[in-house]
Coordinates of C-alpha atoms in Angstrom, one line a residue:
M1 CA -13.6 -41.0 70.3
F2 CA -15.9 -37.8 70.8
N3 CA -19.5 -37.8 69.9
N4 CA -19.9 -35.8 66.5
V5 CA -16.2 -35.4 66.0
P6 CA -14.3 -38.6 65.8
N7 CA -14.1 -39.0 62.1
A8 CA -13.1 -35.4 61.7
L9 CA -10.4 -35.7 64.1
G10 CA -9.3 -39.3 63.6
L11 CA -8.3 -39.8 67.0
P12 CA -6.9 -43.3 68.3
S13 CA -9.0 -45.6 70.2
Y14 CA -7.5 -44.8 73.5
V15 CA -9.4 -41.5 73.7
K16 CA -12.6 -41.8 75.4
R17 CA -16.2 -41.0 74.2
V18 CA -17.8 -37.8 75.3
T19 CA -21.0 -38.6 76.7
S20 CA -24.2 -36.6 76.4
A21 CA -25.5 -34.8 79.6
D22 CA -28.5 -36.6 81.0
Q23 CA -31.6 -35.5 83.0
T24 CA -29.6 -35.8 86.1
W25 CA -27.9 -32.3 85.5
P26 CA -29.5 -29.5 87.3
P27 CA -31.7 -27.3 85.0
S28 CA -30.1 -24.1 86.3
L29 CA -26.6 -25.5 85.1
L30 CA -28.1 -26.5 81.6
R31 CA -29.6 -23.0 81.3
H32 CA -26.2 -21.7 82.2
F33 CA -24.6 -23.5 79.2
S34 CA -27.4 -22.6 76.9
L35 CA -26.8 -19.0 77.2
T36 CA -23.5 -19.2 75.0
V37 CA -25.4 -18.9 71.7
D38 CA -22.9 -16.4 70.4
G39 CA -20.0 -18.9 70.9
N40 CA -18.5 -20.6 73.9
L41 CA -16.1 -17.8 74.7
A42 CA -18.9 -15.1 74.4
Q43 CA -19.2 -14.9 78.4
V44 CA -15.5 -15.2 79.1
R45 CA -14.2 -11.8 80.1
H46 CA -10.8 -12.2 79.9
V47 CA -8.3 -15.0 78.3
V48 CA -4.7 -15.2 79.3
L49 CA -2.1 -17.4 78.1
V50 CA 0.7 -19.1 80.3
L51 CA 3.7 -19.5 78.3
S52 CA 7.5 -20.6 78.9
G53 CA 10.1 -21.2 76.6
K54 CA 11.5 -24.1 78.5
G55 CA 10.0 -27.2 80.2
G56 CA 10.1 -27.8 83.8
V57 CA 10.0 -24.3 85.2
G58 CA 6.8 -25.0 87.0
K59 CA 4.3 -23.4 84.5
S60 CA 1.2 -25.7 85.2
T61 CA 2.0 -25.1 89.0
I62 CA 1.8 -21.4 88.4
T63 CA -1.4 -21.7 86.3
T64 CA -3.1 -23.9 89.0
E65 CA -2.3 -21.4 91.8
L66 CA -3.0 -18.4 90.1
A67 CA -6.4 -20.1 89.3
L68 CA -6.9 -20.8 93.0
A69 CA -5.9 -17.4 94.2
L70 CA -8.4 -15.7 91.7
R71 CA -11.0 -18.0 92.8
H72 CA -10.5 -17.2 96.4
A73 CA -10.8 -13.6 95.4
G74 CA -14.2 -14.2 94.1
K75 CA -13.6 -14.6 90.5
K76 CA -15.1 -17.4 88.2
V77 CA -12.2 -19.1 86.8
G78 CA -11.3 -21.6 83.9
I79 CA -8.3 -23.4 82.9
L80 CA -7.9 -24.8 79.5
D81 CA -5.1 -27.4 79.6
V82 CA -3.5 -27.6 76.1
D83 CA -0.3 -29.3 77.1
L84 CA -1.5 -32.3 75.1
C85 CA 1.5 -34.5 75.7
G86 CA 1.9 -33.7 79.6
P87 CA -1.5 -33.0 81.1
S88 CA -0.7 -32.6 84.9
I89 CA -3.4 -30.1 85.9
P90 CA -6.3 -32.7 86.7
R91 CA -4.0 -34.2 89.2
M92 CA -2.8 -30.8 90.6
L93 CA -6.5 -30.0 91.2
S94 CA -7.3 -33.6 92.5
V95 CA -10.4 -33.8 90.1
G96 CA -9.5 -37.6 88.9
R97 CA -10.6 -38.7 85.6
P98 CA -14.4 -37.9 85.3
D99 CA -16.2 -38.5 82.1
V100 CA -16.6 -35.3 80.1
H101 CA -20.4 -34.7 79.2
Q102 CA -21.8 -33.1 76.1
C103 CA -24.7 -30.6 76.2
D104 CA -26.3 -28.4 73.4
S105 CA -23.6 -25.9 73.6
G106 CA -20.8 -28.3 73.5
W107 CA -18.5 -30.2 76.1
V108 CA -19.1 -29.3 79.7
P109 CA -16.1 -28.6 81.6
V110 CA -15.0 -30.5 84.8
Y111 CA -15.6 -28.6 87.9
T112 CA -13.2 -28.6 90.9
D113 CA -15.6 -27.2 93.6
A114 CA -19.1 -27.4 94.6
E115 CA -19.7 -23.7 93.8
K116 CA -18.5 -24.4 90.2
S117 CA -16.3 -21.2 90.4
L118 CA -13.3 -23.2 89.0
A119 CA -13.6 -25.2 85.5
L120 CA -11.0 -27.2 83.8
M121 CA -10.7 -29.0 80.6
S122 CA -7.8 -31.2 79.6
I123 CA -7.0 -34.0 77.5
G124 CA -6.3 -35.9 80.6
F125 CA -10.0 -36.4 81.0
L126 CA -10.1 -38.1 77.6
L127 CA -7.7 -40.7 77.7
E128 CA -8.6 -44.3 78.4
D129 CA -5.2 -45.1 80.1
P130 CA -3.7 -42.1 82.2
D131 CA -0.3 -43.7 81.2
E132 CA -1.0 -43.7 77.5
A133 CA 1.5 -41.6 75.5
V134 CA -0.3 -39.1 73.1
V135 CA 1.9 -39.8 69.8
W136 CA 0.5 -37.2 67.4
R137 CA 1.9 -35.1 64.6
G138 CA 0.9 -31.4 64.2
P139 CA -2.6 -31.7 62.4
K140 CA -4.1 -33.8 65.1
K141 CA -2.9 -31.6 67.8
T142 CA -4.2 -28.4 65.9
A143 CA -7.4 -30.4 65.5
M144 CA -7.9 -31.2 69.1
I145 CA -7.0 -27.6 70.3
A146 CA -9.4 -26.2 67.9
Q147 CA -12.1 -28.6 69.5
F148 CA -11.2 -27.4 72.8
V149 CA -11.4 -23.9 71.9
S150 CA -14.4 -23.8 70.1
D151 CA -16.8 -26.5 71.9
V152 CA -16.1 -26.3 75.6
A153 CA -19.1 -24.6 77.0
W154 CA -17.6 -22.5 79.7
G155 CA -20.5 -20.4 80.5
E156 CA -19.7 -17.1 82.5
L157 CA -16.1 -16.7 83.5
D158 CA -14.0 -13.8 84.8
V159 CA -10.6 -15.2 83.7
L160 CA -9.8 -18.1 81.3
L161 CA -6.2 -19.4 81.7
V162 CA -4.9 -21.3 78.8
D163 CA -1.8 -23.5 80.1
T164 CA 0.3 -24.3 77.1
P165 CA 3.4 -26.6 76.4
P166 CA 6.8 -25.3 76.4
G167 CA 8.0 -23.7 73.1
T168 CA 6.7 -21.8 70.4
S169 CA 5.2 -24.4 68.0
D170 CA 2.2 -25.8 66.6
E171 CA 0.0 -25.9 69.8
H172 CA 0.8 -22.1 70.5
L173 CA 0.0 -21.2 66.9
A174 CA -3.2 -23.2 67.0
V175 CA -4.3 -21.5 70.2
L176 CA -3.8 -18.2 68.8
E177 CA -5.5 -19.1 65.4
N178 CA -8.6 -20.3 67.0
L179 CA -8.9 -17.3 69.5
K180 CA -8.7 -14.8 66.6
K181 CA -12.5 -14.3 67.1
H182 CA -12.1 -13.6 70.8
K183 CA -9.9 -11.0 72.5
V184 CA -6.7 -12.6 73.9
D185 CA -5.6 -10.1 76.8
G186 CA -2.2 -11.2 76.7
A187 CA 0.3 -13.8 78.2
I188 CA 2.2 -14.5 81.4
L189 CA 5.7 -15.8 80.8
V190 CA 7.2 -18.1 83.6
T191 CA 10.8 -18.5 84.0
T192 CA 13.4 -19.8 86.7
P193 CA 16.1 -17.4 87.7
Q194 CA 19.1 -19.3 85.7
A195 CA 20.3 -17.9 82.5
V196 CA 19.6 -21.1 80.7
S197 CA 15.7 -20.6 81.4
T198 CA 15.5 -16.8 80.9
G199 CA 17.4 -17.3 77.6
D200 CA 14.5 -19.6 76.2
V201 CA 11.8 -17.1 77.6
R202 CA 13.6 -14.3 75.7
R203 CA 12.7 -16.4 72.5
E204 CA 9.2 -16.6 73.9
I205 CA 8.9 -12.9 74.1
T206 CA 9.9 -12.7 70.6
F207 CA 7.3 -15.1 69.6
C208 CA 4.7 -12.7 71.6
K209 CA 5.8 -9.8 69.6
K210 CA 5.8 -11.7 66.2
T211 CA 2.1 -12.8 66.9
G212 CA 0.9 -9.4 68.5
V213 CA 0.1 -11.1 71.8
R214 CA 0.6 -8.4 74.8
I215 CA 2.8 -9.5 77.6
L216 CA 1.3 -9.1 80.8
G217 CA 4.3 -9.8 82.8
I218 CA 7.1 -12.1 83.8
I219 CA 7.0 -14.4 86.9
E220 CA 10.1 -15.8 88.4
N221 CA 9.4 -19.1 89.7
M222 CA 11.7 -21.3 92.0
S223 CA 13.2 -18.2 93.2
G224 CA 15.0 -19.3 96.4
F225 CA 14.1 -22.2 98.8
V226 CA 12.0 -21.7 101.9
C227 CA 13.0 -23.7 104.8
P228 CA 10.2 -25.7 106.2
H229 CA 11.5 -25.5 109.8
C230 CA 12.7 -21.9 110.1
S231 CA 11.2 -20.3 106.9
E232 CA 14.5 -18.9 105.8
C233 CA 14.8 -18.5 102.0
S234 CA 18.1 -19.8 100.3
N235 CA 18.9 -18.9 96.8
I236 CA 19.7 -22.5 95.4
F237 CA 19.1 -21.6 91.7
S238 CA 20.3 -17.9 92.1
K239 CA 17.9 -15.2 92.1
G240 CA 16.8 -12.2 90.0
G241 CA 17.2 -13.6 86.4
G242 CA 13.5 -13.1 85.7
E243 CA 13.4 -9.7 87.2
E244 CA 16.4 -8.7 85.1
L245 CA 14.8 -10.2 82.0
A246 CA 11.7 -7.9 82.5
K247 CA 13.9 -4.7 82.8
L248 CA 16.0 -5.8 79.6
T249 CA 12.8 -6.4 77.5
G250 CA 10.6 -3.6 78.9
S251 CA 8.2 -6.2 80.4
V252 CA 6.3 -6.1 83.6
F253 CA 7.9 -8.0 86.3
L254 CA 4.9 -9.7 88.3
G255 CA 7.0 -11.2 91.1
C256 CA 9.0 -14.1 92.5
V257 CA 7.6 -17.3 93.7
P258 CA 9.9 -19.5 95.9
L259 CA 10.6 -23.2 96.1
D260 CA 8.4 -24.1 98.9
P261 CA 8.2 -27.7 100.1
L262 CA 4.5 -27.1 101.2
L263 CA 3.6 -26.1 97.9
S264 CA 5.0 -29.0 96.5
T265 CA 3.3 -31.4 98.8
C266 CA 0.0 -29.7 98.0
I267 CA 0.5 -30.1 94.3
E268 CA 1.5 -33.6 94.7
E269 CA -1.6 -34.4 96.8
G270 CA -4.0 -32.2 94.9
K271 CA -4.6 -29.9 97.9
D272 CA -5.6 -26.2 97.8
F273 CA -2.2 -24.5 99.1
M274 CA -3.9 -21.1 99.0
Q275 CA -6.5 -22.3 101.5
S276 CA -4.1 -24.4 103.5
F277 CA -1.2 -22.0 104.1
P278 CA -2.5 -18.4 104.0
N279 CA 0.3 -17.3 106.4
S280 CA 3.2 -18.3 104.3
A281 CA 5.5 -16.2 102.2
T282 CA 4.6 -18.1 99.2
F283 CA 0.8 -17.5 99.7
S284 CA 1.6 -13.8 99.8
A285 CA 3.8 -13.9 96.6
I286 CA 1.0 -15.8 94.5
S287 CA -1.7 -13.4 95.9
S288 CA 0.3 -10.3 95.1
I289 CA 0.7 -11.6 91.7
S290 CA -2.7 -12.5 91.1
Q291 CA -4.0 -9.2 92.2
T292 CA -1.5 -7.4 90.0
L293 CA -2.8 -9.5 87.0
L294 CA -6.4 -8.5 87.9
D295 CA -5.5 -4.8 88.2
S296 CA -3.7 -5.1 84.6
L297 CA -6.7 -6.7 83.0
Q298 CA -9.1 -4.4 84.3
T299 CA -7.1 -1.3 83.1
A300 CA -6.4 -3.1 79.6

């Protein structure tokens, strides 16, 4: 359970306690959190949702790599992982299962680097057993997301990426409801090239329009396969579906990210792909998308 909130949330026993920050925390870091007197999102400049109408399109991978690309561009980045039933980002960033601490402003996010330029909060940190299924009805999911949005002491961030589960249901509505007091800059939609995926993402576009969320752009993931030996790209899953969807819906097309075994290996092993393979085509694709995103946020 969490300090101060277990009775309100009624969470099951397999959820760990959040422990109070002790005297070992550097005073400068505690001051950093105490500045958030106007709310824990007061110093977050931009909030971006990452959405997809379908599971398995690599949304969490895109979220992770965009966060790393933004960090390497000198930005302070946070990831809020609200995929409550499939929290995979802690593994992708190789942060393990550290205890979550509590300061006066709320929960302290987990940092992935010594410079504290990439922060993460996920329910994956709060489960006693990583193999435990989160079997919750809507109200508990909604309460947990409300807690994440309001009580994580992010401090100063340039961009907060919110990784959502597939679909257009309770979790998405809960995120938007709890972010009403803070400006949401918009959403990135992730799809694969096939029509079965773009059809679901089309419904996600309808969701954004109904809820007033600006669409920052569409990313076509798994767009071709990059051979690890000759670097030639083969279109295993076809190509161009995401770009065509962007044209049909009047959305910005942010770019394509290929299937890359090197990226897959880095995600599996929790390594920083953007740092490890700066000369790859996939690096160029992700860097270009992140720069386009930054340009869009700065001109909004």
